[in-house]
mmCIF file of C-alpha atoms in Angstrom:
data_model
loop_
_atom_site.group_PDB
_atom_site.id
_atom_site.type_symbol
_atom_site.label_atom_id
_atom_site.label_comp_id
_atom_site.label_asym_id
_atom_site.label_seq_id
_atom_site.Cartn_x
_atom_site.Cartn_y
_atom_site.Cartn_z
ATOM 1 C CA UNK A 1 -4.035 -4.184 6.103
ATOM 2 C CA UNK A 2 -6.872 -6.669 6.477
ATOM 3 C CA UNK A 3 -8.711 -8.526 3.751
ATOM 4 C CA UNK A 4 -11.731 -10.751 4.319
ATOM 5 C CA UNK A 5 -12.699 -13.217 1.605
ATOM 6 C CA UNK A 6 -15.543 -15.768 1.882
ATOM 7 C CA UNK A 7 -14.727 -19.304 0.841
ATOM 8 C CA UNK A 8 -17.679 -19.493 -1.547
ATOM 9 C CA UNK A 9 -18.122 -16.499 -3.781
ATOM 10 C CA UNK A 10 -19.160 -15.278 -7.177
ATOM 11 C CA UNK A 11 -16.853 -12.735 -8.707
ATOM 12 C CA UNK A 12 -16.457 -10.969 -12.000
ATOM 13 C CA UNK A 13 -12.987 -11.632 -13.327
ATOM 14 C CA UNK A 14 -11.590 -9.414 -16.019
ATOM 15 C CA UNK A 15 -8.042 -9.721 -17.222
ATOM 16 C CA UNK A 16 -6.547 -7.314 -19.725
ATOM 17 C CA UNK A 17 -7.349 -8.436 -23.216
ATOM 18 C CA UNK A 18 -9.891 -11.078 -22.052
ATOM 19 C CA UNK A 19 -13.692 -10.935 -21.947
ATOM 20 C CA UNK A 20 -15.419 -10.818 -18.577
ATOM 21 C CA UNK A 21 -16.499 -14.152 -17.137
ATOM 22 C CA UNK A 22 -18.509 -14.992 -14.062
ATOM 23 C CA UNK A 23 -16.793 -17.590 -11.913
ATOM 24 C CA UNK A 24 -19.380 -19.630 -10.017
ATOM 25 C CA UNK A 25 -18.589 -21.856 -7.031
ATOM 26 C CA UNK A 26 -18.171 -25.521 -7.852
ATOM 27 C CA UNK A 27 -20.002 -28.156 -5.870
ATOM 28 C CA UNK A 28 -18.028 -30.112 -3.303
ATOM 29 C CA UNK A 29 -16.056 -32.133 -5.806
ATOM 30 C CA UNK A 30 -12.730 -31.862 -4.019
ATOM 31 C CA UNK A 31 -10.879 -30.364 -7.002
ATOM 32 C CA UNK A 32 -11.797 -26.737 -6.215
ATOM 33 C CA UNK A 33 -12.442 -26.083 -9.918
ATOM 34 C CA UNK A 34 -14.660 -23.172 -11.067
ATOM 35 C CA UNK A 35 -17.606 -23.664 -13.425
ATOM 36 C CA UNK A 36 -17.885 -21.207 -16.323
ATOM 37 C CA UNK A 37 -21.299 -20.090 -17.546
ATOM 38 C CA UNK A 38 -20.436 -20.427 -21.232
ATOM 39 C CA UNK A 39 -18.914 -23.912 -20.739
ATOM 40 C CA UNK A 40 -15.656 -22.785 -22.309
ATOM 41 C CA UNK A 41 -12.382 -23.971 -20.835
ATOM 42 C CA UNK A 42 -10.799 -21.098 -18.883
ATOM 43 C CA UNK A 43 -7.492 -19.646 -20.048
ATOM 44 C CA UNK A 44 -4.605 -21.053 -18.005
ATOM 45 C CA UNK A 45 -3.775 -17.621 -16.552
ATOM 46 C CA UNK A 46 -7.373 -17.165 -15.397
ATOM 47 C CA UNK A 47 -7.564 -20.660 -13.986
ATOM 48 C CA UNK A 48 -4.443 -19.967 -11.964
ATOM 49 C CA UNK A 49 -5.954 -16.824 -10.439
ATOM 50 C CA UNK A 50 -9.241 -18.300 -9.182
ATOM 51 C CA UNK A 51 -7.845 -18.905 -5.668
ATOM 52 C CA UNK A 52 -6.149 -15.498 -5.436
ATOM 53 C CA UNK A 53 -7.385 -13.916 -2.197
ATOM 54 C CA UNK A 54 -4.928 -11.117 -1.414
ATOM 55 C CA UNK A 55 -2.367 -8.836 -3.084
ATOM 56 C CA UNK A 56 -0.018 -6.440 -1.313
ATOM 57 C CA UNK A 57 2.536 -3.917 -2.616
ATOM 58 C CA UNK A 58 5.459 -3.550 -0.213
ATOM 59 C CA UNK A 59 7.949 -0.685 -0.596
ATOM 60 C CA UNK A 60 11.443 -1.690 0.527
ATOM 61 C CA UNK A 61 14.777 0.002 -0.033
ATOM 62 C CA UNK A 62 15.535 -2.132 -3.090
ATOM 63 C CA UNK A 63 12.165 -1.525 -4.755
ATOM 64 C CA UNK A 64 8.417 -2.051 -4.553
ATOM 65 C CA UNK A 65 7.556 -5.744 -4.336
ATOM 66 C CA UNK A 66 4.218 -7.379 -5.146
ATOM 67 C CA UNK A 67 3.103 -10.227 -2.882
ATOM 68 C CA UNK A 68 0.221 -12.429 -4.032
ATOM 69 C CA UNK A 69 -1.462 -15.154 -1.994
ATOM 70 C CA UNK A 70 -3.668 -18.000 -3.208
ATOM 71 C CA UNK A 71 -5.771 -19.920 -0.684
ATOM 72 C CA UNK A 72 -7.986 -22.841 -1.648
ATOM 73 C CA UNK A 73 -10.595 -22.853 1.081
ATOM 74 C CA UNK A 74 -11.747 -26.400 0.302
ATOM 75 C CA UNK A 75 -8.375 -28.017 -0.373
ATOM 76 C CA UNK A 76 -6.346 -25.807 1.957
ATOM 77 C CA UNK A 77 -3.939 -25.029 -0.893
ATOM 78 C CA UNK A 78 -1.531 -22.181 -0.163
ATOM 79 C CA UNK A 79 0.642 -20.481 -2.791
ATOM 80 C CA UNK A 80 2.780 -17.373 -2.256
ATOM 81 C CA UNK A 81 4.218 -15.337 -5.143
ATOM 82 C CA UNK A 82 6.775 -12.545 -4.762
ATOM 83 C CA UNK A 83 7.135 -10.373 -7.869
ATOM 84 C CA UNK A 84 5.517 -13.143 -9.904
ATOM 85 C CA UNK A 85 7.911 -15.836 -8.686
ATOM 86 C CA UNK A 86 6.490 -18.744 -6.733
ATOM 87 C CA UNK A 87 8.032 -18.868 -3.246
ATOM 88 C CA UNK A 88 5.747 -21.313 -1.426
ATOM 89 C CA UNK A 89 3.333 -23.986 -2.673
ATOM 90 C CA UNK A 90 1.381 -26.374 -0.449
ATOM 91 C CA UNK A 91 -1.314 -28.269 -2.341
ATOM 92 C CA UNK A 92 -3.239 -29.919 0.486
ATOM 93 C CA UNK A 93 -3.563 -28.591 4.029
ATOM 94 C CA UNK A 94 -6.018 -30.076 6.523
ATOM 95 C CA UNK A 95 -5.735 -26.941 8.653
ATOM 96 C CA UNK A 96 -7.196 -23.949 6.811
ATOM 97 C CA UNK A 97 -5.848 -21.331 9.237
ATOM 98 C CA UNK A 98 -2.226 -20.644 10.129
ATOM 99 C CA UNK A 99 0.674 -18.656 8.679
ATOM 100 C CA UNK A 100 3.288 -18.723 5.931
ATOM 101 C CA UNK A 101 6.696 -17.073 6.343
ATOM 102 C CA UNK A 102 9.097 -16.147 3.530
ATOM 103 C CA UNK A 103 11.658 -13.509 2.507
ATOM 104 C CA UNK A 104 11.242 -10.448 0.298
ATOM 105 C CA UNK A 105 13.826 -8.345 -1.530
ATOM 106 C CA UNK A 106 17.594 -8.194 -1.681
ATOM 107 C CA UNK A 107 17.926 -7.762 2.075
ATOM 108 C CA UNK A 108 15.854 -10.940 2.678
ATOM 109 C CA UNK A 109 13.263 -9.050 4.712
ATOM 110 C CA UNK A 110 11.046 -11.411 6.708
ATOM 111 C CA UNK A 111 7.379 -11.480 5.703
ATOM 112 C CA UNK A 112 4.505 -13.484 7.184
ATOM 113 C CA UNK A 113 0.968 -13.997 5.897
ATOM 114 C CA UNK A 114 -1.510 -14.787 8.675
ATOM 115 C CA UNK A 115 -4.683 -16.735 7.852
ATOM 116 C CA UNK A 116 -7.456 -16.395 10.419
ATOM 117 C CA UNK A 117 -11.065 -17.594 10.444
ATOM 118 C CA UNK A 118 -13.516 -14.735 10.855
ATOM 119 C CA UNK A 119 -16.880 -16.504 10.956
ATOM 120 C CA UNK A 120 -18.314 -19.521 9.222
ATOM 121 C CA UNK A 121 -16.294 -20.041 6.054
ATOM 122 C CA UNK A 122 -14.868 -16.516 5.853
ATOM 123 C CA UNK A 123 -11.159 -15.875 6.285
ATOM 124 C CA UNK A 124 -9.001 -12.848 7.034
ATOM 125 C CA UNK A 125 -5.528 -12.402 5.542
ATOM 126 C CA UNK A 126 -2.965 -10.025 7.052
ATOM 127 C CA UNK A 127 0.641 -9.370 6.080
ATOM 128 C CA UNK A 128 3.427 -8.698 8.569
ATOM 129 C CA UNK A 129 6.866 -7.334 7.679
ATOM 130 C CA UNK A 130 9.641 -7.899 10.211
ATOM 131 C CA UNK A 131 7.048 -8.812 12.821
ATOM 132 C CA UNK A 132 4.925 -5.675 12.339
ATOM 133 C CA UNK A 133 1.658 -5.204 10.506
ATOM 134 C CA UNK A 134 2.176 -3.786 7.028
ATOM 135 C CA UNK A 135 0.581 -0.479 8.054
ATOM 136 C CA UNK A 136 2.771 -0.138 11.146
ATOM 137 C CA UNK A 137 5.875 -1.158 9.209
ATOM 138 C CA UNK A 138 5.253 1.486 6.538
ATOM 139 C CA UNK A 139 4.592 4.144 9.183
ATOM 140 C CA UNK A 140 7.915 3.332 10.854
ATOM 141 C CA UNK A 141 9.682 3.175 7.515
ATOM 142 C CA UNK A 142 8.517 6.672 6.576
ATOM 143 C CA UNK A 143 10.388 7.935 9.644
ATOM 144 C CA UNK A 144 13.634 6.102 8.914
ATOM 145 C CA UNK A 145 13.989 6.466 5.126
ATOM 146 C CA UNK A 146 13.836 9.094 2.405
ATOM 147 C CA UNK A 147 12.834 8.289 -1.181
ATOM 148 C CA UNK A 148 13.330 10.207 -4.413
ATOM 149 C CA UNK A 149 12.137 9.230 -7.897
ATOM 150 C CA UNK A 150 13.610 10.959 -10.938
ATOM 151 C CA UNK A 151 14.095 10.384 -14.652
ATOM 152 C CA UNK A 152 17.678 9.802 -15.812
ATOM 153 C CA UNK A 153 18.962 8.577 -19.176
ATOM 154 C CA UNK A 154 15.497 7.551 -20.327
ATOM 155 C CA UNK A 155 14.568 5.522 -17.254
ATOM 156 C CA UNK A 156 13.003 6.070 -13.851
ATOM 157 C CA UNK A 157 15.483 6.062 -11.010
ATOM 158 C CA UNK A 158 14.354 5.363 -7.422
ATOM 159 C CA UNK A 159 16.829 6.469 -4.764
ATOM 160 C CA UNK A 160 16.328 5.452 -1.141
ATOM 161 C CA UNK A 161 18.328 6.623 1.876
ATOM 162 C CA UNK A 162 18.209 4.545 5.064
ATOM 163 C CA UNK A 163 18.817 7.161 7.727
ATOM 164 C CA UNK A 164 19.845 4.760 10.482
ATOM 165 C CA UNK A 165 22.703 3.241 8.437
ATOM 166 C CA UNK A 166 23.143 5.961 5.756
ATOM 167 C CA UNK A 167 22.963 3.199 3.140
ATOM 168 C CA UNK A 168 21.869 4.394 -0.310
ATOM 169 C CA UNK A 169 19.897 2.202 -2.734
ATOM 170 C CA UNK A 170 19.280 2.975 -6.384
ATOM 171 C CA UNK A 171 16.886 0.868 -8.476
ATOM 172 C CA UNK A 172 17.325 -2.124 -6.214
ATOM 173 C CA UNK A 173 21.115 -1.909 -5.940
ATOM 174 C CA UNK A 174 23.018 -0.861 -2.852
ATOM 175 C CA UNK A 175 25.388 1.895 -3.905
ATOM 176 C CA UNK A 176 29.009 2.470 -2.967
ATOM 177 C CA UNK A 177 29.147 5.773 -1.137
ATOM 178 C CA UNK A 178 31.719 8.183 0.259
ATOM 179 C CA UNK A 179 30.948 10.492 3.166
ATOM 180 C CA UNK A 180 32.319 13.997 3.447
ATOM 181 C CA UNK A 181 32.032 16.669 6.141
ATOM 182 C CA UNK A 182 31.188 20.165 4.908
ATOM 183 C CA UNK A 183 30.709 23.485 6.692
ATOM 184 C CA UNK A 184 26.967 23.111 7.269
ATOM 185 C CA UNK A 185 26.639 19.324 7.571
ATOM 186 C CA UNK A 186 27.617 16.179 5.669
ATOM 187 C CA UNK A 187 27.441 14.931 2.094
ATOM 188 C CA UNK A 188 27.120 11.304 1.024
ATOM 189 C CA UNK A 189 28.437 10.957 -2.535
ATOM 190 C CA UNK A 190 27.673 8.226 -5.082
ATOM 191 C CA UNK A 191 27.410 7.833 -8.855
ATOM 192 C CA UNK A 192 24.576 6.646 -11.077
ATOM 193 C CA UNK A 193 25.769 6.043 -14.621
ATOM 194 C CA UNK A 194 27.601 9.191 -15.630
ATOM 195 C CA UNK A 195 25.773 11.323 -13.096
ATOM 196 C CA UNK A 196 27.332 12.729 -9.928
ATOM 197 C CA UNK A 197 24.954 12.465 -6.995
ATOM 198 C CA UNK A 198 25.084 13.246 -3.304
ATOM 199 C CA UNK A 199 22.712 13.467 -0.366
ATOM 200 C CA UNK A 200 23.275 16.495 1.831
ATOM 201 C CA UNK A 201 22.355 16.366 5.517
ATOM 202 C CA UNK A 202 21.979 19.600 7.476
ATOM 203 C CA UNK A 203 20.393 20.447 10.791
ATOM 204 C CA UNK A 204 16.973 22.047 10.611
ATOM 205 C CA UNK A 205 17.619 23.925 13.833
ATOM 206 C CA UNK A 206 14.316 22.555 15.122
ATOM 207 C CA UNK A 207 14.129 19.586 17.463
ATOM 208 C CA UNK A 208 10.961 18.115 15.943
ATOM 209 C CA UNK A 209 12.275 18.290 12.369
ATOM 210 C CA UNK A 210 15.772 17.024 13.126
ATOM 211 C CA UNK A 211 18.121 16.519 10.172
ATOM 212 C CA UNK A 212 17.055 17.599 6.658
ATOM 213 C CA UNK A 213 18.243 15.352 3.811
ATOM 214 C CA UNK A 214 18.382 16.639 0.242
ATOM 215 C CA UNK A 215 19.298 14.746 -2.935
ATOM 216 C CA UNK A 216 21.452 16.624 -5.440
ATOM 217 C CA UNK A 217 21.993 15.181 -8.947
ATOM 218 C CA UNK A 218 24.258 17.045 -11.372
ATOM 219 C CA UNK A 219 23.994 20.124 -9.124
ATOM 220 C CA UNK A 220 20.176 19.984 -9.294
ATOM 221 C CA UNK A 221 18.019 19.498 -6.188
ATOM 222 C CA UNK A 222 15.519 16.641 -6.525
ATOM 223 C CA UNK A 223 12.188 16.866 -4.656
ATOM 224 C CA UNK A 224 11.415 14.000 -2.280
ATOM 225 C CA UNK A 225 8.756 11.458 -3.317
ATOM 226 C CA UNK A 226 6.340 10.271 -0.600
ATOM 227 C CA UNK A 227 5.585 6.522 -0.491
#
């Protein structure tokens, strides 16, 4: 996924519950501060977001993680947030291009934000997961995992099966499982609260389709959820 953001821009910023404001570029004062048309001091949350240049949602086995990146194209400031938590902050960088590497999720998945100059004062921001572009990573992931989302005990439950390891994740937690051979395949059993769950694996009989995995909760088949 590629995002190109010019270093000098005028944008309409609207946060929930706040009136719209036009953020105009400041002159070269060195503090990278926006000027507001109505001369009011900006709310702290809005002030924080003025250098936000890219946001990505990354689906991993333990959940969907939001990655936000701030880049001050005059100061070189770089700030990375993962699920709202600050992971990296560099206030002054003489080099405006480069990369920032950090970890995401319970499995400490490697993520890298690449900053490249496009032309003039425009920059391109791309996210890599485990050394692959986000698009390529998600394409590969769709082949190696299955995901189900269901409603149990008043809450949404996201179940993910990693086919290469047969690990099962539920709402960000790796589950304890027990495998069992049955007449037509295998069953991987686990519990969620008071609910008995298992993932059944049977051969499709077709080479292209391979193994079919089905989630059963309390003897009820759950349809798969595409991500």
